[in-house]
XYZ file of C-alpha atoms in Angstrom:
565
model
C 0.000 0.000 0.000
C 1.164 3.252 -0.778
C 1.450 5.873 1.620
C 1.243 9.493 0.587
C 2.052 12.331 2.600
C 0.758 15.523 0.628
C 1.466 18.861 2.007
C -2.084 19.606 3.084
C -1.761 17.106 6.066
C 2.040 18.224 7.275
C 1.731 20.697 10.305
C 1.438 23.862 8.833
C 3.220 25.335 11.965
C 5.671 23.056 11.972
C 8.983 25.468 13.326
C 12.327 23.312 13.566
C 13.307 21.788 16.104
C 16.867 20.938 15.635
C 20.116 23.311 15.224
C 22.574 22.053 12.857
C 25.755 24.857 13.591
C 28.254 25.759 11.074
C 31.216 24.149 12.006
C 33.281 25.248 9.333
C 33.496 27.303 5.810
C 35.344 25.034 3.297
C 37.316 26.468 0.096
C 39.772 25.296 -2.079
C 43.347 26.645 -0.183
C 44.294 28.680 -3.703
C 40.510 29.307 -5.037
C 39.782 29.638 -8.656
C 37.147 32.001 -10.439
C 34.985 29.540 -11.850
C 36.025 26.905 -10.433
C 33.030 25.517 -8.717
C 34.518 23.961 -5.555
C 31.512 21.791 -4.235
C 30.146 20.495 -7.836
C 30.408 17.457 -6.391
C 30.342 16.637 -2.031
C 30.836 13.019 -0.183
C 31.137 12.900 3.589
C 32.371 9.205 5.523
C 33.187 9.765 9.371
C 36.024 12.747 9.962
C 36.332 13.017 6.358
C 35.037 15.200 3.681
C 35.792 15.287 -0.407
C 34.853 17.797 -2.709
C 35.026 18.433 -6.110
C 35.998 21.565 -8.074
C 35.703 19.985 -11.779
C 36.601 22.987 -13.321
C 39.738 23.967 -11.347
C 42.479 23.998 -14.293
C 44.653 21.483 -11.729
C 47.727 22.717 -13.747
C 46.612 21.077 -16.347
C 45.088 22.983 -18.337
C 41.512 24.031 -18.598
C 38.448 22.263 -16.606
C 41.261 19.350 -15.500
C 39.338 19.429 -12.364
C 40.822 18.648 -8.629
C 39.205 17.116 -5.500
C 39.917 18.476 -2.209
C 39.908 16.159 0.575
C 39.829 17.156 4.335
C 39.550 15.865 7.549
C 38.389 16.986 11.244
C 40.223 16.141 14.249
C 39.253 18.258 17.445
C 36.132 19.411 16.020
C 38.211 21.845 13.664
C 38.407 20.871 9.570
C 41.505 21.162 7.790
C 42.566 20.534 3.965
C 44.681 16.904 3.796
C 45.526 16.581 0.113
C 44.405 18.425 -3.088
C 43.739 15.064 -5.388
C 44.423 15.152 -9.438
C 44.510 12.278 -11.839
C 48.334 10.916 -13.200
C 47.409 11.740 -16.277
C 45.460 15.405 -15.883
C 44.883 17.254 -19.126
C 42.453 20.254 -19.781
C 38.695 19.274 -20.485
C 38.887 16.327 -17.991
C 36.583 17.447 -15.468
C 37.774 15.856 -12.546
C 35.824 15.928 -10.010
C 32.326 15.914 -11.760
C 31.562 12.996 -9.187
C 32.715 12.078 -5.935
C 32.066 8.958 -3.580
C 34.217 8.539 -0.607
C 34.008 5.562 1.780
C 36.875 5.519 4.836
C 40.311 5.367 3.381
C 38.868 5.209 -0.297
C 38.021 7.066 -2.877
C 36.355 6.925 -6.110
C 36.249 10.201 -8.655
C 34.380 10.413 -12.158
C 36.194 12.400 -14.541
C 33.732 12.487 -17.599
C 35.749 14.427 -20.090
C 38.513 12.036 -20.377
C 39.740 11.007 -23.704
C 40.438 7.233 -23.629
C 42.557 7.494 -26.875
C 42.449 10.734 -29.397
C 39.805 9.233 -31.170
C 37.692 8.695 -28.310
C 37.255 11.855 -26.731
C 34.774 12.744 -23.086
C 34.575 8.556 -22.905
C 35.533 9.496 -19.162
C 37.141 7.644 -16.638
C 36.857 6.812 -13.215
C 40.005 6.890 -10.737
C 40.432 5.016 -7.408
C 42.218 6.500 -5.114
C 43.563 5.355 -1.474
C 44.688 6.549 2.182
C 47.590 5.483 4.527
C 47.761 7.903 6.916
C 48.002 11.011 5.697
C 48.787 10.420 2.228
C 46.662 9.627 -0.874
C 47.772 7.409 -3.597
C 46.574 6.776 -7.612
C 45.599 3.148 -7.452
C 42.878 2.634 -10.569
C 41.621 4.550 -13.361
C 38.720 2.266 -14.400
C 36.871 2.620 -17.733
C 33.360 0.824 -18.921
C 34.194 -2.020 -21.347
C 32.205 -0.684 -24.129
C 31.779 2.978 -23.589
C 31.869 5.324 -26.708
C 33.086 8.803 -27.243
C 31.080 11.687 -25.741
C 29.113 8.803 -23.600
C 30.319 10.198 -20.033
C 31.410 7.300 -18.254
C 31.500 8.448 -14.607
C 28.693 11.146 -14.504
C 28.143 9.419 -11.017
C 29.724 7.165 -9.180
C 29.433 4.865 -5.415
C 31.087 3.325 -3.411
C 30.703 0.655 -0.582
C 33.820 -1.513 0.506
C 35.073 -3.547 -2.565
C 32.221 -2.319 -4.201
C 31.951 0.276 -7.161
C 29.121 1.662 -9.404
C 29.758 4.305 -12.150
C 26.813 5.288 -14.341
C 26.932 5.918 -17.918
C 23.964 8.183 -19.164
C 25.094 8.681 -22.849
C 26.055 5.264 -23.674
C 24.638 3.829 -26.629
C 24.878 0.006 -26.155
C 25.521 -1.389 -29.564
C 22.543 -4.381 -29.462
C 19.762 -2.187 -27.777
C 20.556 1.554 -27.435
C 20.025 2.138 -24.238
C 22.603 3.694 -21.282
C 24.502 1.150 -18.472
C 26.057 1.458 -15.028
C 28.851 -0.694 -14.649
C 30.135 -2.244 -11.359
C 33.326 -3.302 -10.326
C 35.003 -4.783 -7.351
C 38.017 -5.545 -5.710
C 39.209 -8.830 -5.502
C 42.214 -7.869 -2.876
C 44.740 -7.335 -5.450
C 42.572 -5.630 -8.643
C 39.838 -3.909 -9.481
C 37.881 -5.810 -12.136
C 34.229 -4.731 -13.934
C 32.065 -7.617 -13.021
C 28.560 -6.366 -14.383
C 27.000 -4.176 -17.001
C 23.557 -3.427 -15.533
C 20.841 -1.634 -17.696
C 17.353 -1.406 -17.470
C 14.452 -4.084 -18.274
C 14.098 -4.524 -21.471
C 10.275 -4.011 -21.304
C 10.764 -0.875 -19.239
C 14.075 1.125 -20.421
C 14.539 3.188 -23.679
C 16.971 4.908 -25.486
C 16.950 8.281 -23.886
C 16.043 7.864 -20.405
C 19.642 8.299 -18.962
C 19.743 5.843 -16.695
C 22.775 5.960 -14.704
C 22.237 9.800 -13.852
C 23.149 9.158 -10.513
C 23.693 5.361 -8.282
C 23.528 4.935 -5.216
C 24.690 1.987 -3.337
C 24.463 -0.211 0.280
C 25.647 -3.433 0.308
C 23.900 -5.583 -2.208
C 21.904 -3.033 -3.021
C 22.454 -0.688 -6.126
C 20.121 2.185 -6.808
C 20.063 3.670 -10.299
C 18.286 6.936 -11.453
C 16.749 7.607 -14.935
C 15.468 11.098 -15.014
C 14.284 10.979 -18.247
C 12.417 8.014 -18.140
C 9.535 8.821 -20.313
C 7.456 5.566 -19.629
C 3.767 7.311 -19.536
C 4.936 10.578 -19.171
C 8.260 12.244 -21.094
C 10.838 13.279 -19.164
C 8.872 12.045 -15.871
C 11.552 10.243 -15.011
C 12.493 6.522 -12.719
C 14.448 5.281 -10.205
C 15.771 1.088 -10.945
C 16.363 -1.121 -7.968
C 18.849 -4.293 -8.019
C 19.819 -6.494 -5.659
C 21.807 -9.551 -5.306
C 25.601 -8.480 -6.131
C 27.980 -9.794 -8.602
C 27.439 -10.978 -10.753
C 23.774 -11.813 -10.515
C 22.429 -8.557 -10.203
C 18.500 -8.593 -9.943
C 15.963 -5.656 -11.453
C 13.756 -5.974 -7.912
C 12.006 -2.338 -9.050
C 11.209 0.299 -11.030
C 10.142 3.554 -9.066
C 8.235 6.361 -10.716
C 6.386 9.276 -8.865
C 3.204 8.852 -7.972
C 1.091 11.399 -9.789
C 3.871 11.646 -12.695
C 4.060 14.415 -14.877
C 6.341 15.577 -18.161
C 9.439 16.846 -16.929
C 9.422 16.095 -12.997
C 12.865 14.438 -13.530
C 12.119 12.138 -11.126
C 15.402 10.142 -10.493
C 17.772 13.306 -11.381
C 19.493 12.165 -7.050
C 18.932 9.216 -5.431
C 20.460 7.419 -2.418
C 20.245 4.497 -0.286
C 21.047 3.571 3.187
C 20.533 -0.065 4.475
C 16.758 -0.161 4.176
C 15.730 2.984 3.145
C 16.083 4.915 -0.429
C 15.053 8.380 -1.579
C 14.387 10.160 -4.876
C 14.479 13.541 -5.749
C 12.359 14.970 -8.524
C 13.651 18.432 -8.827
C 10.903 19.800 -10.930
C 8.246 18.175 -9.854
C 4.931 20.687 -9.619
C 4.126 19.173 -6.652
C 3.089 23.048 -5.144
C 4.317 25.747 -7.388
C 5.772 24.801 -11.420
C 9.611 23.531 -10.538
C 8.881 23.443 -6.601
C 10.125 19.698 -7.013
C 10.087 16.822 -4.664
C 11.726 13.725 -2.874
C 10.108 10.503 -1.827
C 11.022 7.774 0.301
C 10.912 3.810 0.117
C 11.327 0.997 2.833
C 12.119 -2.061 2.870
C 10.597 -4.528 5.182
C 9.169 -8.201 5.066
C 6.978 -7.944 2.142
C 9.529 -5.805 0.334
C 9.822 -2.507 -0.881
C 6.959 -0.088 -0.046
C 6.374 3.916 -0.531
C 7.228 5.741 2.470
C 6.894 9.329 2.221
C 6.490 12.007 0.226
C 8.832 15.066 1.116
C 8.234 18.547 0.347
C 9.210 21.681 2.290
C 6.900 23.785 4.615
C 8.213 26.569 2.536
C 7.284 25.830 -0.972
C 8.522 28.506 -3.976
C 8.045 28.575 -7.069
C 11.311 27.165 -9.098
C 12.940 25.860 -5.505
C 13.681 22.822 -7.394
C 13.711 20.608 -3.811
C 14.923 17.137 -4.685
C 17.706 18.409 -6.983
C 20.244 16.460 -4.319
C 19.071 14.287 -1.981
C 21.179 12.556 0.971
C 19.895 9.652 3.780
C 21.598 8.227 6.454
C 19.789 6.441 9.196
C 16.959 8.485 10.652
C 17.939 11.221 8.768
C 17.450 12.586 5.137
C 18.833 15.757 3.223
C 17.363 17.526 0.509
C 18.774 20.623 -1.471
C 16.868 22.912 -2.858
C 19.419 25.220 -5.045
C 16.235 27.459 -6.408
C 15.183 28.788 -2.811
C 15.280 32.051 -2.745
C 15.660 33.350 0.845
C 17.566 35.389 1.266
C 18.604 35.965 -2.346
C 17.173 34.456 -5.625
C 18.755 31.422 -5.971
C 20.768 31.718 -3.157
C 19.565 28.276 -2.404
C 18.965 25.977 0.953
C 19.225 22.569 2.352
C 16.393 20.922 4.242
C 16.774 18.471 7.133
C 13.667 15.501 7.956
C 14.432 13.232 10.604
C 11.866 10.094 10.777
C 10.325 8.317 13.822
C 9.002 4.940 13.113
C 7.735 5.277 9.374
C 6.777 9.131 9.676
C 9.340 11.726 8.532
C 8.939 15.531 9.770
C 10.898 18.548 8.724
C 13.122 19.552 11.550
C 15.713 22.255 9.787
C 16.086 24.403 6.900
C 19.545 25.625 6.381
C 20.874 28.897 4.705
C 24.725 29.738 4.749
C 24.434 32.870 7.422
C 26.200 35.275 4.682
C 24.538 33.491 1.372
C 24.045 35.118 -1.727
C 21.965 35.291 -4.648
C 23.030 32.614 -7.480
C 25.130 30.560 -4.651
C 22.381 27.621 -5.364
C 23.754 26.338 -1.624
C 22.312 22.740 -1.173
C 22.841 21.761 -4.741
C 25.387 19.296 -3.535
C 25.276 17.600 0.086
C 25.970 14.543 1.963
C 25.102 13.461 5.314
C 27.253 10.780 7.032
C 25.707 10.336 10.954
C 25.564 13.978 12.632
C 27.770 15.673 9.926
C 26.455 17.259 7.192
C 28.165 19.109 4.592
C 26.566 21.274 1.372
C 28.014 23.068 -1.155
C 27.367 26.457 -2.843
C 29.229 25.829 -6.441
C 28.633 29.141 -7.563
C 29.822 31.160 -3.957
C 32.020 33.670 -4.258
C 35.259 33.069 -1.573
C 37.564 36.106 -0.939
C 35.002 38.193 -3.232
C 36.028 34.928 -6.104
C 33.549 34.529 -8.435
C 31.913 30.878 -8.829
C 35.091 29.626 -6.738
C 32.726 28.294 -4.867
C 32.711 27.298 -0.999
C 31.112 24.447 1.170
C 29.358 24.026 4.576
C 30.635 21.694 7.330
C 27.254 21.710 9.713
C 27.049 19.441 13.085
C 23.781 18.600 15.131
C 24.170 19.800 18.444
C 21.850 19.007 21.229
C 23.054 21.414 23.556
C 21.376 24.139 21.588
C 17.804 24.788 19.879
C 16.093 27.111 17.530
C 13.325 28.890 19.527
C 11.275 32.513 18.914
C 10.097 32.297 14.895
C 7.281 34.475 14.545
C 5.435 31.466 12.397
C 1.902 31.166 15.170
C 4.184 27.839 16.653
C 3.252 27.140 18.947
C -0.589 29.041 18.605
C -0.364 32.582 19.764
C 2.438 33.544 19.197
C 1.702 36.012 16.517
C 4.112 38.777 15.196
C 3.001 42.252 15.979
C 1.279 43.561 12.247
C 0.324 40.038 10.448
C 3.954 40.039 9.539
C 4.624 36.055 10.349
C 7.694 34.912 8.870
C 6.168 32.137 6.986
C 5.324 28.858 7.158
C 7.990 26.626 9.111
C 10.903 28.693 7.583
C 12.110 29.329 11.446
C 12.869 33.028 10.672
C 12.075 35.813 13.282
C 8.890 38.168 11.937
C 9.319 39.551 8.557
C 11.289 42.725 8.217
C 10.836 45.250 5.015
C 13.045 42.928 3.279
C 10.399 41.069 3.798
C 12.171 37.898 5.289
C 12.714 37.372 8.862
C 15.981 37.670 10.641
C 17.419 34.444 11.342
C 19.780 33.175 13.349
C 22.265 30.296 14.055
C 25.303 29.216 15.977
C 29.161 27.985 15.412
C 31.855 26.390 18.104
C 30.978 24.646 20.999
C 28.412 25.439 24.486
C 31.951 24.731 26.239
C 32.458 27.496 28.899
C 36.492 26.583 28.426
C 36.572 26.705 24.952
C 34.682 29.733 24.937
C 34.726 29.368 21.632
C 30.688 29.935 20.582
C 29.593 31.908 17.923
C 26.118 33.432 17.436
C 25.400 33.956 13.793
C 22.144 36.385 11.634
C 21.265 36.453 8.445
C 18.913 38.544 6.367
C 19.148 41.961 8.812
C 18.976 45.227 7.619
C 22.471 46.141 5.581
C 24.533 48.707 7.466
C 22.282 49.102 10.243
C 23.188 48.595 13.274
C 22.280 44.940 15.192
C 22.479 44.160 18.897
C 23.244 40.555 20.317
C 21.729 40.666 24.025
C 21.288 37.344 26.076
C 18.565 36.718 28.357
C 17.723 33.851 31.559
C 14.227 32.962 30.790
C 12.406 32.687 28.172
C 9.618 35.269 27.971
C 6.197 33.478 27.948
C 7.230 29.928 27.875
C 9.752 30.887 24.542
C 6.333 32.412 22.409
C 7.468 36.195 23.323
C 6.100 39.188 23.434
C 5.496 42.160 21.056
C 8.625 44.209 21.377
C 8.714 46.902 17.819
C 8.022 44.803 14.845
C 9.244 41.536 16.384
C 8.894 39.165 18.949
C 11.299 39.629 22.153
C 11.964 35.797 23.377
C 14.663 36.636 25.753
C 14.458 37.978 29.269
C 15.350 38.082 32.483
C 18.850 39.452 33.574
C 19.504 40.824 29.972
C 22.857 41.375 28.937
C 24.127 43.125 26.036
C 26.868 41.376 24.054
C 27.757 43.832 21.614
C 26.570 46.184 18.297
C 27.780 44.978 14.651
C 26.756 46.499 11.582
C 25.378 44.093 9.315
C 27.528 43.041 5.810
C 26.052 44.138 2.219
C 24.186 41.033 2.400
C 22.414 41.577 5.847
C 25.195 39.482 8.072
C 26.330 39.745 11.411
C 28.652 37.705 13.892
C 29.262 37.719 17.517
C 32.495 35.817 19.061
C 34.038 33.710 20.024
C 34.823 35.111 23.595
C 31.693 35.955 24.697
C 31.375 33.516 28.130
C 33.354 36.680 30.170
C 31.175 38.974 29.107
C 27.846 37.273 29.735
C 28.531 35.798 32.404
C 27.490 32.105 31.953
C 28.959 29.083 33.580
C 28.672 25.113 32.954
C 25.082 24.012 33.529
C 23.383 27.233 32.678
C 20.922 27.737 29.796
C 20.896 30.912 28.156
C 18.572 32.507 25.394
C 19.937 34.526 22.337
C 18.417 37.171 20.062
C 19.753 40.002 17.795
C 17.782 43.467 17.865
C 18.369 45.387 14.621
C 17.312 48.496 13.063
C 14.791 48.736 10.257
C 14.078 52.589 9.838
C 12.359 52.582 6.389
C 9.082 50.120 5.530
C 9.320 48.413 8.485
C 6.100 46.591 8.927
C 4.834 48.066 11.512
C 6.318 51.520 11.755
C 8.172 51.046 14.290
C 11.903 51.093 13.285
C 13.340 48.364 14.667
C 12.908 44.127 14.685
C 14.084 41.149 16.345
C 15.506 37.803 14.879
C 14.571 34.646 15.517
C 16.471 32.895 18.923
C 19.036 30.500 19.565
C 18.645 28.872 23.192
C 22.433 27.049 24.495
C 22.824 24.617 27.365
C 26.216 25.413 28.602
C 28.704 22.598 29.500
C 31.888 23.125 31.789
């Protein structure tokens, strides 16, 4: 039976209930203009790899690198800048990523197996001891053509490797492979050419978009499946391994439509998969979506159906899509808050079979065109999501990358969204629905806020982070003990005021160009806080012209912190 979870029947107050800080700001150590550091993103454990496929690696034009870095101590740092033995321009290294522990698997698309077969592509496997990477494999489709992009996507699991192949014409049936390979302790050897059913794929769909894998499990998209519908797109399901790999399902949306592109990200974890379908009309035209399958006793069954509590028109939600246990990721590079395009990343976290929308993440000083979330991985409580087109060191299209961590020790509270009921902004200027922003100012978004470092009173180290102020007005960070009627605040100005009791000020800052301001770290001496305490944060900022309600000034959203020793 198929379960359906439209948006009419999600909590329309649903405000978030989890804080995912920004742990770190990742870019290449010599950025690029154009580059696009973060056109590709995998996460495993304390380590992170990211693509820049159009870096020129030395090599000449589009080469591409991949950066690779690991956290020790909480703090990131880069460990190697990767490029394949045999770089030259037009490669695009880097176009796909997959890392799993001390391995690493990288599509380079553009590769030329020999001068007359030119963007074939390639696929290199690369390995850690210690500190140091090493070239071990550059792996290549046994009967891929010129121009047919072997390595668009790649995964890995253990001795286990998937590459797709969108563009590949087989020569008996037309239609587009993934190939799979695996290590037999001394080689890497291709050991299946999977395609589609013959009664279901067609020349066309590009299957092999994107894999996904998990043990014996392979997950293939096909986002131009046009079975029904053109362009709807699919999502294939095998099981079994080498080198009996099993067609178990096809997946298509449930209501599907030309052009949803369902299939354009997928990913699997153990016994759960999710598909994006990035322009899905699910709300608005191009809102998109991403849907969830189980597996259980009877097999595999429709889960979910994910779509944000802040639909837009041309979000594109589902354009990258990310699971890992309870947890599932979804970008959404069209989001517009606080800039068009500037992009987002939305966190569900499921209990039993029902997922819920706990976070929506926006880099603190995001831009327009940044498209942040179009690439993202989660691996446990580490999440990490790229904005390909951000602008590093004023850089244009470097592009930069988010390290985020859940913390429990802190929460979002104070959003100005009627959750939980009554707690309405002053003028019928709400925030909107579930987007966990403080009441709308007369940039007509609300001020939002988040955190960085650690509640450690030693480390002193915390950060308090707002986004989407008023440019070059002035903001004030003030901490409070309580929180003012049970956290739903009262009318202070155009806002909500959230904190209280035993106020203290923790400094002015005058917001960036784009509306940004930060506070710390060092901040424990001044306010006064020791282990065990819980403390409640807001920003006050000026809005002199079109505020909503005339009255000059507005509050952000709050951050509450449990302090630790």
């Amino acid at each position: 039976m198929i379960q359906i979870v439209l948006p009419l029947f999600l909590p329309l107050f649903q405000s978030p209930t989890e804080l995912w800080k920004e742990t770190a700001t990742l870019s290449p150590p010599a950025p690029e203009a154009q580059g696009e550091f973060g056109r590709s993103v995998s996460v495993s454990g304390d380590s992170a790899a990211i693509g820049a496929w159009r870096e020129d690696a030395g090599a000449g034009v589009d080469a591409g690198r991949v950066h690779v870095y690991v956290r020790s101590a909480g703090t990131w740092t880069s460990q190697a800048v990767l490029t394949a033995s045999n770089a030259a321009a037009g490669d695009e290294f880097g176009r796909s990523v997959s890392l799993d522990g001390d391995r690493l698997a990288v599509g380079a698309w553009g590769t030329d197996v020999s001068p007359t077969a030119q963007d074939a592509g390639s696929v290199y496997l690369f390995e850690r001891s210690g500190t140091s990477w090493s070239e071990v494999a550059e792996l290549r489709g046994g009967s891929v053509a010129p121009g047919e992009l072997f390595g668009r996507s790649v995964a890995l699991d253990g001795d286990r490797l998937a590459a797709g192949t969108p563009l590949h014409q087989d020569l008996v049936n037309g239609r587009s492979s993934v190939w799979v390979f695996e290590w037999n302790g001394a080689s890497w050897n291709e050991c299946a050419e999977l395609q589609a059913d013959p009664a279901d794929g067609q020349v066309g769909d590009e299957f092999g978009y994107k894999v996904a894998l998990s043990g014996e499990r392979l997950l293939v998209g096909a986002r131009r499946d046009g079975a029904g519908v053109a362009n709807s797109g699919a999502a294939y399901l095998f099981e079994g391994g080498c080198p009996a790999w099993t067609q178990v399902a096809k997946w298509k949306h449930p209501s599907p439509a030309g052009q949803d592109r369902f299939g354009r990200a997928v990913a699997i974890d153990a016994d759960r998969a999710i598909v994006g379908a990035r322009l899905d009309d699910a709300v608005f035209p191009d809102e998109g979506s991403a849907h969830v399958y189980r597996r259980d006793a009877g097999g595999w069954t429709y889960e979910a159906f994910l779509l944000p509590l802040d639909p837009e028109p041309g979000a594109q939600f589902g354009r990258n899509v990310s699971i890992a246990g309870p947890l599932a990721v979804v970008g959404a590079n069209g989001q517009d808050a606080p800039g068009v395009d500037s992009g987002a990343a939305y966190v569900f976290r499921r209990s039993g079979s029902a997922w819920s929308q706990t976070s929506k993440l926006t880099p603190w000083e995001g831009a327009a065109g940044d498209e942040h979330g179009r690439h993202l991985a989660v691996d446990g409580t580490t999440l990490i999501a790229s904005s390909r087109f951000g602008d590093p060191g004023g850089i244009a299209d470097a592009g930069l990358a988010l390290a985020y961590e859940l913390d429990a020790s802190m929460r979002p509270f104070c959003f100005g969204d009627e959750q939980p009921p009554g707690t309405d902004c002053p003028c019928d200027n709400p925030s909107g629905v579930g987007t966990g922003q403080g009441c709308r100012n007369s940039r007509s978004i609300g001020g939002h806020a988040t955190a960085a470092g650690s509640a450690s009173v030693a480390a002193d180290d915390l950060e308090l982070c707002a986004s989407r102020l008023l440019p070059n007005q002035p903001a004030l960070l003030f901490a409070g003990h309580n929180a003012v009627n049970g956290g739903s605040g009262i009318s202070f100005g155009d806002g909500l005021r959230c904190a209280g009791g035993n106020v203290v000020r923790l400094g002015v800052r005058v917001p960036d160009p784009a509306g940004g301001a930060r506070w710390g770290p060092g901040l424990a001496a001044m306010g006064g806080w020791s282990g065990g305490d819980l403390r409640r944060f807001q920003v006050w900022y000026r809005d002199p012209a079109g505020s909503p309600c005339g009255s000059g000034f507005n509050l952000s959203a709050g951050i509450e912190v449990a302090f630790t020793p």
